[in-house]
Coordinates of N, CA, C and O in Angstrom, one line a residue:
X864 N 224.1 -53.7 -75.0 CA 225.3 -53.3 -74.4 C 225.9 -54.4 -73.5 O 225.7 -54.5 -72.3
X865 N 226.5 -55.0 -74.2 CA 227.6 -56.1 -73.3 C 226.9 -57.3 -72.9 O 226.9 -57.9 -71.8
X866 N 225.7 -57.5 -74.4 CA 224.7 -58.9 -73.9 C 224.1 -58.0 -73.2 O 225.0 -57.2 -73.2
X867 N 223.2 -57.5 -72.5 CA 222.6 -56.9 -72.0 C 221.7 -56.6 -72.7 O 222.0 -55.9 -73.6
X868 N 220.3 -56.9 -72.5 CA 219.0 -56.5 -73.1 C 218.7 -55.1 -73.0 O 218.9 -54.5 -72.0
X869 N 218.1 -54.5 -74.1 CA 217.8 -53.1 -73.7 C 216.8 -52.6 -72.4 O 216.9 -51.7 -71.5
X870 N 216.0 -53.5 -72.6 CA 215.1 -53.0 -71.3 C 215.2 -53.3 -70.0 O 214.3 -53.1 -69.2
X871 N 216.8 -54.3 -69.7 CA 217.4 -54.7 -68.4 C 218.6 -53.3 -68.2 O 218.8 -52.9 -67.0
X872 N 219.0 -52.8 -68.8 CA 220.2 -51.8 -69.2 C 219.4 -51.0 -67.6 O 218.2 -50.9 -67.3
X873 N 220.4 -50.5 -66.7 CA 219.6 -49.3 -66.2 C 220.1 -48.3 -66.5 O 220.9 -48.2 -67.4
X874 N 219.5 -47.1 -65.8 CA 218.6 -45.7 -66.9 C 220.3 -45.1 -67.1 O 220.4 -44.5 -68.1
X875 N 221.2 -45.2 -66.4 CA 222.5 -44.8 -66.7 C 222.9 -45.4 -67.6 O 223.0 -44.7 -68.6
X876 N 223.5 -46.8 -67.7 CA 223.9 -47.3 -69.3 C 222.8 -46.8 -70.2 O 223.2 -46.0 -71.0
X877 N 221.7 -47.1 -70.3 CA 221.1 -46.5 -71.5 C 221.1 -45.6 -72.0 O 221.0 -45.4 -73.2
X878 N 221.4 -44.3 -70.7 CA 221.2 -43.2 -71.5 C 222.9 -42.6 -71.9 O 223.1 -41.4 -72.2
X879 N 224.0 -43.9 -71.7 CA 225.1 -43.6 -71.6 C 225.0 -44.4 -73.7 O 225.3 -43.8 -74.7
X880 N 224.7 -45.3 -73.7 CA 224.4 -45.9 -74.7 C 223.9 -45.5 -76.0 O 224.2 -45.7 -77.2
X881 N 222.9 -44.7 -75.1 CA 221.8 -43.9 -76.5 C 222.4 -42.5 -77.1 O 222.2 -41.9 -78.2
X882 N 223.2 -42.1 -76.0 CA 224.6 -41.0 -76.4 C 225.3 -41.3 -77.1 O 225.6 -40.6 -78.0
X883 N 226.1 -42.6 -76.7 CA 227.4 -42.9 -77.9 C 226.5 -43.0 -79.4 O 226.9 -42.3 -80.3
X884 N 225.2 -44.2 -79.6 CA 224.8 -44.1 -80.6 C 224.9 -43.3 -81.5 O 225.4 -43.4 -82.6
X885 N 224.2 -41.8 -80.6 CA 223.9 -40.7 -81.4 C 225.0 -39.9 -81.8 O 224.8 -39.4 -82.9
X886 N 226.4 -39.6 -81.3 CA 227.0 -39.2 -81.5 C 228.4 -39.5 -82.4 O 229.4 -38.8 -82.7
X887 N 227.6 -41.4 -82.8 CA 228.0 -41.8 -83.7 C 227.2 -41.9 -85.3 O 227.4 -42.5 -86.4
X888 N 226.3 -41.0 -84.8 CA 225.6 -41.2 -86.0 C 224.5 -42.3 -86.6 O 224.0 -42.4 -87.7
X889 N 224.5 -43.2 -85.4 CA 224.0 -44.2 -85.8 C 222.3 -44.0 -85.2 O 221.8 -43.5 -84.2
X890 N 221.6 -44.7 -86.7 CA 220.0 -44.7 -86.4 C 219.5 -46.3 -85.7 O 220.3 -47.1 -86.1
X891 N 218.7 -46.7 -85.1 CA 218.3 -47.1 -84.2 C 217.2 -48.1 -85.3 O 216.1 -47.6 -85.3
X892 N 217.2 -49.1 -85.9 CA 216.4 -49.5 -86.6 C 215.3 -50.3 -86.2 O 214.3 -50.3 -86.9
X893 N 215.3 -51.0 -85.0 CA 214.6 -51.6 -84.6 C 215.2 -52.4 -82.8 O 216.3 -52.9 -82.8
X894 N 214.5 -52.4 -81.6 CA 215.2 -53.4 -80.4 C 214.7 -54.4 -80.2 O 213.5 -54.8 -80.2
X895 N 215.6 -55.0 -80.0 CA 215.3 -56.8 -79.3 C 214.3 -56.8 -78.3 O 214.0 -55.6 -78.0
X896 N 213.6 -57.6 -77.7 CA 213.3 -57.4 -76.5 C 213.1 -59.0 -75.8 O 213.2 -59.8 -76.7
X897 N 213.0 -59.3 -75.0 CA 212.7 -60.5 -74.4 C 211.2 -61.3 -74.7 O 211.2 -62.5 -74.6
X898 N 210.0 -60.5 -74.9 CA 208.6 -60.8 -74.8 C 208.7 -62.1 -76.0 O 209.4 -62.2 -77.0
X899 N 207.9 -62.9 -75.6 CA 207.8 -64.4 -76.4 C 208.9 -65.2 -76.6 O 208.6 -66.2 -77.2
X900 N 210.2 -65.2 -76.2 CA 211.1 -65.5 -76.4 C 210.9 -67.1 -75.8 O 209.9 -67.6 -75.3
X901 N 212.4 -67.9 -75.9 CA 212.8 -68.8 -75.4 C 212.6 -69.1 -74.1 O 212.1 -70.1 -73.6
X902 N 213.4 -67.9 -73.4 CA 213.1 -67.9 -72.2 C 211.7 -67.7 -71.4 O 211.7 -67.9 -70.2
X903 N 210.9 -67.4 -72.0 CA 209.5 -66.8 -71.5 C 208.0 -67.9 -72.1 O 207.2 -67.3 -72.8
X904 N 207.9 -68.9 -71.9 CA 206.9 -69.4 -71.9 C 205.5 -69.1 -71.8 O 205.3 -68.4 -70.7
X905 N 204.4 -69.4 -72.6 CA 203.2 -69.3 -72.8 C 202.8 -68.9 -71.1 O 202.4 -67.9 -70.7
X906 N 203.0 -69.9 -70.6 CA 202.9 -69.9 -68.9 C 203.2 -69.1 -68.2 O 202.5 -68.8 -67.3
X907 N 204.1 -68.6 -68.4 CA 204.8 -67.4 -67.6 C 204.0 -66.9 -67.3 O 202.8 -66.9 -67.6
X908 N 205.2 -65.7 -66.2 CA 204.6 -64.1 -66.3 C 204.3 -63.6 -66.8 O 205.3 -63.4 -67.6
X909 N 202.7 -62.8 -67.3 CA 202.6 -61.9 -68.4 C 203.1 -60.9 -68.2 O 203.6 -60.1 -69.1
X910 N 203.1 -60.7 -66.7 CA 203.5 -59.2 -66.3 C 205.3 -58.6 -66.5 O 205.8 -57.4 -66.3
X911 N 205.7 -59.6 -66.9 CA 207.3 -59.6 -67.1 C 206.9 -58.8 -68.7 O 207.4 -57.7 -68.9
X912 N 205.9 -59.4 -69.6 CA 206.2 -59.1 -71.0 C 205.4 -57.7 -71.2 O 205.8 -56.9 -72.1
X913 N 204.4 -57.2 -70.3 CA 204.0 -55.6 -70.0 C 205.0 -54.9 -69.4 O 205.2 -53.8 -70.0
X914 N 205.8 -55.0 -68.5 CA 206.6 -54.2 -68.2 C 207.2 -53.6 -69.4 O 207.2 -52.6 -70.0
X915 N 208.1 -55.3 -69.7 CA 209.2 -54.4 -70.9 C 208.9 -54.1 -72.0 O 209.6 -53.6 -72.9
X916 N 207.7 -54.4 -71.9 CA 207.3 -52.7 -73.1 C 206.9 -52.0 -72.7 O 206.4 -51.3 -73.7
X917 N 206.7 -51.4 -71.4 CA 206.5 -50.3 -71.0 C 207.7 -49.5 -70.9 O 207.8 -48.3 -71.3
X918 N 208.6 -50.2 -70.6 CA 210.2 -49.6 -70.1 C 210.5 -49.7 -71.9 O 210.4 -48.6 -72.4
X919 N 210.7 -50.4 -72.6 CA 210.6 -50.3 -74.4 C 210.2 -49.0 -74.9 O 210.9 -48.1 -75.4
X920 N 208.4 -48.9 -74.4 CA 208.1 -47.7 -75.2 C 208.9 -46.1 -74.9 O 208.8 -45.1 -75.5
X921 N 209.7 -46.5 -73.6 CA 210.2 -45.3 -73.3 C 211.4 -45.1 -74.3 O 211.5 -44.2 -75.1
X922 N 212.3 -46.1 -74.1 CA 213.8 -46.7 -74.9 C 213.1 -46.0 -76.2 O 213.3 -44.8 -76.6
X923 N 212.4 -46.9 -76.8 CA 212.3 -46.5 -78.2 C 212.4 -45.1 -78.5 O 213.4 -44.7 -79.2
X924 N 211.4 -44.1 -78.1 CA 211.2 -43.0 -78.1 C 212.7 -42.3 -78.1 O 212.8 -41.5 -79.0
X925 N 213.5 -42.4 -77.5 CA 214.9 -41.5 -77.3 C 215.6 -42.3 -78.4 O 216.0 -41.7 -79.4
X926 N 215.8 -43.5 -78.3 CA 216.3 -44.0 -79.9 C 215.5 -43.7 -81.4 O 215.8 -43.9 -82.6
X927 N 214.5 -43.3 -81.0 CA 213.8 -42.5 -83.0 C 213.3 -44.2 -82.9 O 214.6 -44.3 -83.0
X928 N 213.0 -45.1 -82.8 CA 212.8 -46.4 -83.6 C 211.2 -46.2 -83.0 O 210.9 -45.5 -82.1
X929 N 210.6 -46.9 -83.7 CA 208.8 -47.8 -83.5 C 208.8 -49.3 -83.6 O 207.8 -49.9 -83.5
X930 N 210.3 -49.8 -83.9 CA 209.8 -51.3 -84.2 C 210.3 -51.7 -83.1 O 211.1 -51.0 -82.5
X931 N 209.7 -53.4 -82.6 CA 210.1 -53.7 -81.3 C 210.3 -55.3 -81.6 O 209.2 -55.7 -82.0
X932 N 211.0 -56.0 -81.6 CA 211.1 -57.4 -81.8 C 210.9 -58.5 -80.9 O 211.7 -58.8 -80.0
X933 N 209.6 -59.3 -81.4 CA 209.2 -60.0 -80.1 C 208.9 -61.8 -80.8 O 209.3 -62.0 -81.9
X934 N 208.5 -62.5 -80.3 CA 208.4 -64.2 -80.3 C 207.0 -64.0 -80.2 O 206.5 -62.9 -80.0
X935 N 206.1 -65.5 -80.5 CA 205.2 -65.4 -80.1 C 204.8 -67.3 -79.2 O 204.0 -68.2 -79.4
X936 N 206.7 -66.9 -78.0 CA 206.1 -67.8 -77.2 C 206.1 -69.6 -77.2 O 205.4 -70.4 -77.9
X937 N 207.2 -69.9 -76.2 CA 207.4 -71.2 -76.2 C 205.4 -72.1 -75.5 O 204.2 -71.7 -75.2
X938 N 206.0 -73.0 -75.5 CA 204.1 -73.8 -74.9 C 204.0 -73.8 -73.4 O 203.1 -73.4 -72.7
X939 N 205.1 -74.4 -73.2 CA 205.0 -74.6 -71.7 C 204.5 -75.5 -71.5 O 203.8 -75.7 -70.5
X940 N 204.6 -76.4 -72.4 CA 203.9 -78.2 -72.1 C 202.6 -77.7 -72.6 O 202.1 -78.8 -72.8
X941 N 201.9 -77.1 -72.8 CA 200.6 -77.2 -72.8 C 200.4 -77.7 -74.7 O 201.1 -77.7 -75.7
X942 N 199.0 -78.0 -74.5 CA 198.8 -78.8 -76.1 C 198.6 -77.7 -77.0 O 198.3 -76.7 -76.5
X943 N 198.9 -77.9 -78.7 CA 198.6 -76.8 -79.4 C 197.4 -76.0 -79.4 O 197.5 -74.9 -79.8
X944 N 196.1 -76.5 -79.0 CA 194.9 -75.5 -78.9 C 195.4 -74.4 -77.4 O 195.2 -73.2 -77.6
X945 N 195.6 -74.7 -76.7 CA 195.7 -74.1 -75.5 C 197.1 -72.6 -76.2 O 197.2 -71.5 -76.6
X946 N 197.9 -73.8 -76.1 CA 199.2 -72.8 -76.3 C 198.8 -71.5 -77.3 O 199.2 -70.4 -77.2
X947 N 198.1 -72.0 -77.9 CA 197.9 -71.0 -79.6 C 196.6 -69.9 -79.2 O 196.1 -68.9 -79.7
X948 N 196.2 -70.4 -78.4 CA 194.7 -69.4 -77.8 C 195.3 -68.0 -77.3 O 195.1 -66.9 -77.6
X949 N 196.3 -68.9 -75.9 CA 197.2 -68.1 -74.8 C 198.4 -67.0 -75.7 O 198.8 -65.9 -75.3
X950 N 198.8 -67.5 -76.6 CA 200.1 -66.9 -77.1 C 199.1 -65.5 -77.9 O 199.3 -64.3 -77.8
X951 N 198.3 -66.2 -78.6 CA 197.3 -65.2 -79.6 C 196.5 -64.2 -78.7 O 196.3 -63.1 -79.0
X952 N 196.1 -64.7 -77.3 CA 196.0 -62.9 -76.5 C 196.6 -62.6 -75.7 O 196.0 -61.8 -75.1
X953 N 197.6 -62.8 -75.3 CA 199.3 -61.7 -74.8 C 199.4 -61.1 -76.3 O 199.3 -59.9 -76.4
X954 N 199.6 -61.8 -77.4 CA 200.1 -60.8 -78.3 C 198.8 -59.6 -78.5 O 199.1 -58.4 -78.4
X955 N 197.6 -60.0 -78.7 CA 196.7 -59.0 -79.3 C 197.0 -58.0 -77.8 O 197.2 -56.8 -77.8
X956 N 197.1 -58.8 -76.8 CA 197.5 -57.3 -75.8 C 198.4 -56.5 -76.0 O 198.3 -55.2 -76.0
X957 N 199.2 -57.0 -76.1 CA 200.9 -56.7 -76.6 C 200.8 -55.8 -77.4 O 201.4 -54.7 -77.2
X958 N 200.1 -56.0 -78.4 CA 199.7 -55.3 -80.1 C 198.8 -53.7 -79.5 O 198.9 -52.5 -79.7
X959 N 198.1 -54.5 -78.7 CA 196.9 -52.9 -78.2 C 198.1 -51.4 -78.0 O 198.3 -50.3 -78.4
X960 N 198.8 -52.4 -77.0 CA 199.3 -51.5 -75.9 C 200.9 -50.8 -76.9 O 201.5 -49.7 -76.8
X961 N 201.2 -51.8 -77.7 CA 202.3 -50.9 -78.3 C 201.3 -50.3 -79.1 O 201.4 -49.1 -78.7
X962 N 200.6 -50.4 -79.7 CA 200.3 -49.0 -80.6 C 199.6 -48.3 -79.9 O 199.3 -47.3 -80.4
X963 N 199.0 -48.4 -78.6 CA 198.6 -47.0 -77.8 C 200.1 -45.9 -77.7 O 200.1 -44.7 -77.7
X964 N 201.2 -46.8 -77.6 CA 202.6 -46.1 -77.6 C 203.5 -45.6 -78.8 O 204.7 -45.2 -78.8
X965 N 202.3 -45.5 -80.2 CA 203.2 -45.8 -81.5 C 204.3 -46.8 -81.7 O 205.3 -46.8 -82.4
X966 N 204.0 -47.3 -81.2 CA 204.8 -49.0 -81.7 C 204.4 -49.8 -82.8 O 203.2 -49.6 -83.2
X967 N 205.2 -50.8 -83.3 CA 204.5 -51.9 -84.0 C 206.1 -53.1 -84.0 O 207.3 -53.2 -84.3
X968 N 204.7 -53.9 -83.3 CA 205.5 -55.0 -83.2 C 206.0 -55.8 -83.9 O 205.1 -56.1 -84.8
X969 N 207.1 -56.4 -84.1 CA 207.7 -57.3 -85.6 C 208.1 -58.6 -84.7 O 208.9 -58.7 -83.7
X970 N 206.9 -59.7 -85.5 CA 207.1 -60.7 -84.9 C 208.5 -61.5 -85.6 O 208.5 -61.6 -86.9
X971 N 209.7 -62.1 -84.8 CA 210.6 -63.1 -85.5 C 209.9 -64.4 -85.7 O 209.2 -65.0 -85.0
X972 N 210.2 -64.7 -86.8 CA 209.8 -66.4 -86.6 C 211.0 -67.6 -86.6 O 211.5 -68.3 -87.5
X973 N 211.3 -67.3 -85.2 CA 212.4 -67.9 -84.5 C 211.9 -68.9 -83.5 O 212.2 -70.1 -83.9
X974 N 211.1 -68.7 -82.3 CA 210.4 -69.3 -81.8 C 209.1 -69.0 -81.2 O 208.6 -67.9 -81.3
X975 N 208.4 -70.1 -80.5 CA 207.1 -70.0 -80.3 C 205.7 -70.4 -81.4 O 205.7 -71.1 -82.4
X976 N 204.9 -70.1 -81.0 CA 203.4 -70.8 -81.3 C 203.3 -70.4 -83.0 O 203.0 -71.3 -83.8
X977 N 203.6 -69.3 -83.4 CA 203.7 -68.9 -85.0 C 205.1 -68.7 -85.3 O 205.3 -67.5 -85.8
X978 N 206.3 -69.5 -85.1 CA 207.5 -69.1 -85.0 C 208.0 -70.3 -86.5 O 208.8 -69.8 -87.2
X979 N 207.4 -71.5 -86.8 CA 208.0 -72.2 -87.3 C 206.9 -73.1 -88.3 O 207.1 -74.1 -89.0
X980 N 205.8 -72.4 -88.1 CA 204.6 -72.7 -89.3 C 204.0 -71.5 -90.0 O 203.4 -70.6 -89.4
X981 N 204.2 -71.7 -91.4 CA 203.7 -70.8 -92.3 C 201.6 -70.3 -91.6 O 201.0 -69.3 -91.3
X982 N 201.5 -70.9 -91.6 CA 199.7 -71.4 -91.0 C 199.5 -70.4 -90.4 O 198.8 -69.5 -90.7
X983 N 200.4 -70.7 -88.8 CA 199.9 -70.3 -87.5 C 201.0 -69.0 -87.6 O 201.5 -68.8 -86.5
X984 N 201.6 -68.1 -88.8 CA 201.8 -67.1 -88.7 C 200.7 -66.2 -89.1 O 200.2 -65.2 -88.6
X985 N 200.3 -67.1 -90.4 CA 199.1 -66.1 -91.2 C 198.1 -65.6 -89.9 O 197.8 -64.4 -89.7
X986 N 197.6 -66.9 -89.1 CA 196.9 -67.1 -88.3 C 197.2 -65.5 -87.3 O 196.5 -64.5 -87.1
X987 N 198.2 -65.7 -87.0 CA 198.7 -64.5 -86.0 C 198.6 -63.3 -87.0 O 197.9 -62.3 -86.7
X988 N 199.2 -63.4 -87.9 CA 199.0 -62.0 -88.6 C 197.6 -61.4 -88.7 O 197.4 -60.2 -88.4
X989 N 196.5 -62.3 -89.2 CA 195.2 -61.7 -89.4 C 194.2 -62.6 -88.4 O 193.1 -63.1 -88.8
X990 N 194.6 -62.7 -87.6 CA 193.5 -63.3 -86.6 C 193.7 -62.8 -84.8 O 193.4 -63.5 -83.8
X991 N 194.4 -61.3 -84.9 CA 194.4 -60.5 -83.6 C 194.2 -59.8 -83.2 O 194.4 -59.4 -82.0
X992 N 193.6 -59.1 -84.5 CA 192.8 -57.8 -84.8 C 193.6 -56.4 -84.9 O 194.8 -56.6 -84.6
X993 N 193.3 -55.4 -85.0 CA 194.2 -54.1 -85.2 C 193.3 -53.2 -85.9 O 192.1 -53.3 -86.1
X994 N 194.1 -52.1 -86.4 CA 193.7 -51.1 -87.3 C 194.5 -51.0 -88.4 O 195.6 -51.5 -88.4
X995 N 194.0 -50.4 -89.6 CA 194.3 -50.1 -90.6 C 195.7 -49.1 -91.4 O 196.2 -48.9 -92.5
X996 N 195.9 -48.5 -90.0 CA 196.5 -47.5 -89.9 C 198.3 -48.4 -90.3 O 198.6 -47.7 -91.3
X997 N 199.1 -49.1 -90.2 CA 199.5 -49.3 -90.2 C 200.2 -50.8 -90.7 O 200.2 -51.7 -89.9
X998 N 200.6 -50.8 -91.9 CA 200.8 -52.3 -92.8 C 201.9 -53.0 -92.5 O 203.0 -52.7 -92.8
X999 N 201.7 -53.7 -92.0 CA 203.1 -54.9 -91.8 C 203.2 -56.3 -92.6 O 202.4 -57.3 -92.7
X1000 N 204.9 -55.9 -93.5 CA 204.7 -57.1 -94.1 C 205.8 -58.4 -94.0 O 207.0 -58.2 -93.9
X1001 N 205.3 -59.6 -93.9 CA 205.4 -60.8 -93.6 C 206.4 -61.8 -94.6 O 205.9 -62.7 -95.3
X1002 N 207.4 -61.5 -94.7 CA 207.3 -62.4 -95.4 C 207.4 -63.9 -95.7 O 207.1 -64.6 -96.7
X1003 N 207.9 -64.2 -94.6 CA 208.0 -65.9 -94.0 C 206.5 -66.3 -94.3 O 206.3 -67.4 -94.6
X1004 N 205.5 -65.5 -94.3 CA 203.8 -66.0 -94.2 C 203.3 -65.2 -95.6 O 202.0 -65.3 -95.6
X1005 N 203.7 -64.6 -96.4 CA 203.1 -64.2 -97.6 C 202.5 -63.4 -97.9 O 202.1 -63.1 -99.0
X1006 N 202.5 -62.6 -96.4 CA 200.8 -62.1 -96.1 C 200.6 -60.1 -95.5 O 201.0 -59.5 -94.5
X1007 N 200.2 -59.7 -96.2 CA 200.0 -58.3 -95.3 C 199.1 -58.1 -94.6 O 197.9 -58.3 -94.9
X1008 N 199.5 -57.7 -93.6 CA 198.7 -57.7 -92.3 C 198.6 -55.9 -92.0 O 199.5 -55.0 -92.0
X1009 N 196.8 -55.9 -91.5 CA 196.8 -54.3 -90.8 C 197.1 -54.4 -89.6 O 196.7 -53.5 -88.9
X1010 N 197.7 -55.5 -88.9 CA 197.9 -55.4 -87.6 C 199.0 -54.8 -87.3 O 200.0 -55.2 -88.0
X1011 N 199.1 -53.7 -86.2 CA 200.5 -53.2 -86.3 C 200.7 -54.5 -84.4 O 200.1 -54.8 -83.4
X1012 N 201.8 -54.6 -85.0 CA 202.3 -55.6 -83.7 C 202.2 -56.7 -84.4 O 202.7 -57.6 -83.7
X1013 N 201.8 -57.2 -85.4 CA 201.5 -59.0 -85.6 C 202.9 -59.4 -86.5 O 203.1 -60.6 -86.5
X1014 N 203.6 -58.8 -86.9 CA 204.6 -59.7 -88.2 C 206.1 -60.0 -87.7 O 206.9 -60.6 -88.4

């Protein structure tokens, strides 16, 4: 809403937002969110990327959607072993906690640690663990993944 991130919106635009949607008929296919992004470095706050999916899983829920769109994370200077360690458990947390919420995360590969190599997507897709319950498919990486949160 007006550049405004969904999970910065407060609870009045949103729920002013999620009204117009609805009463346009429109379904909710998936939200942006900030977690791994450009702005948000390996380094960072984690606690910035828990919140807004905590404030997400709520959003989602009143918009009908489960998908949530996230990065997996600029370096922050740090070298590719480190960066790719750090980025791969924020996400597996990331991953836990949206599907404790029925979520599933859809990774872009726009930027960050699996954003712009075939490899270190696969890598992310089947190396962050999950359940079965839920298939996500990849196609920048080739690959189906049971991870709900990894693609």
């Amino acid at each position: 809403m007006g550049g405004t991130p969904v999970a910065r919106l407060d609870e009045r635009a949103f729920r002013g937002a999620a009204e117009r949607l609805g009463a346009a008929g429109t379904d909710v296919a998936a939200v942006a969110s900030k977690i791994g992004d450009w702005s948000r470095p390996v380094t960072g706050d984690f606690a910035l990327d828990l919140d807004e999916l905590e404030i997400l899983a709520r959003r989602c829920a009143v918009l009908g959607t489960r998908l949530v769109r996230v990065m997996s994370y600029p370096s922050g200077g740090l070298d590719d072993a480190e960066w790719g360690r750090r980025a791969r458990e924020r996400l597996r947390e990331l991953a836990r906690r949206a599907e404790d919420h029925g979520l599933v995360l859809a990774h872009e590969n726009c930027t960050g640690w699996a954003g712009d190599r075939a490899d270190r997507m696969l890598e992310l897709v089947t190396g962050i663990g999950g359940t079965t319950s839920s298939a996500t498919r990849c196609p920048k990486a080739s690959s189906t993944s049971s991870m709900p949160g990894s693609c």
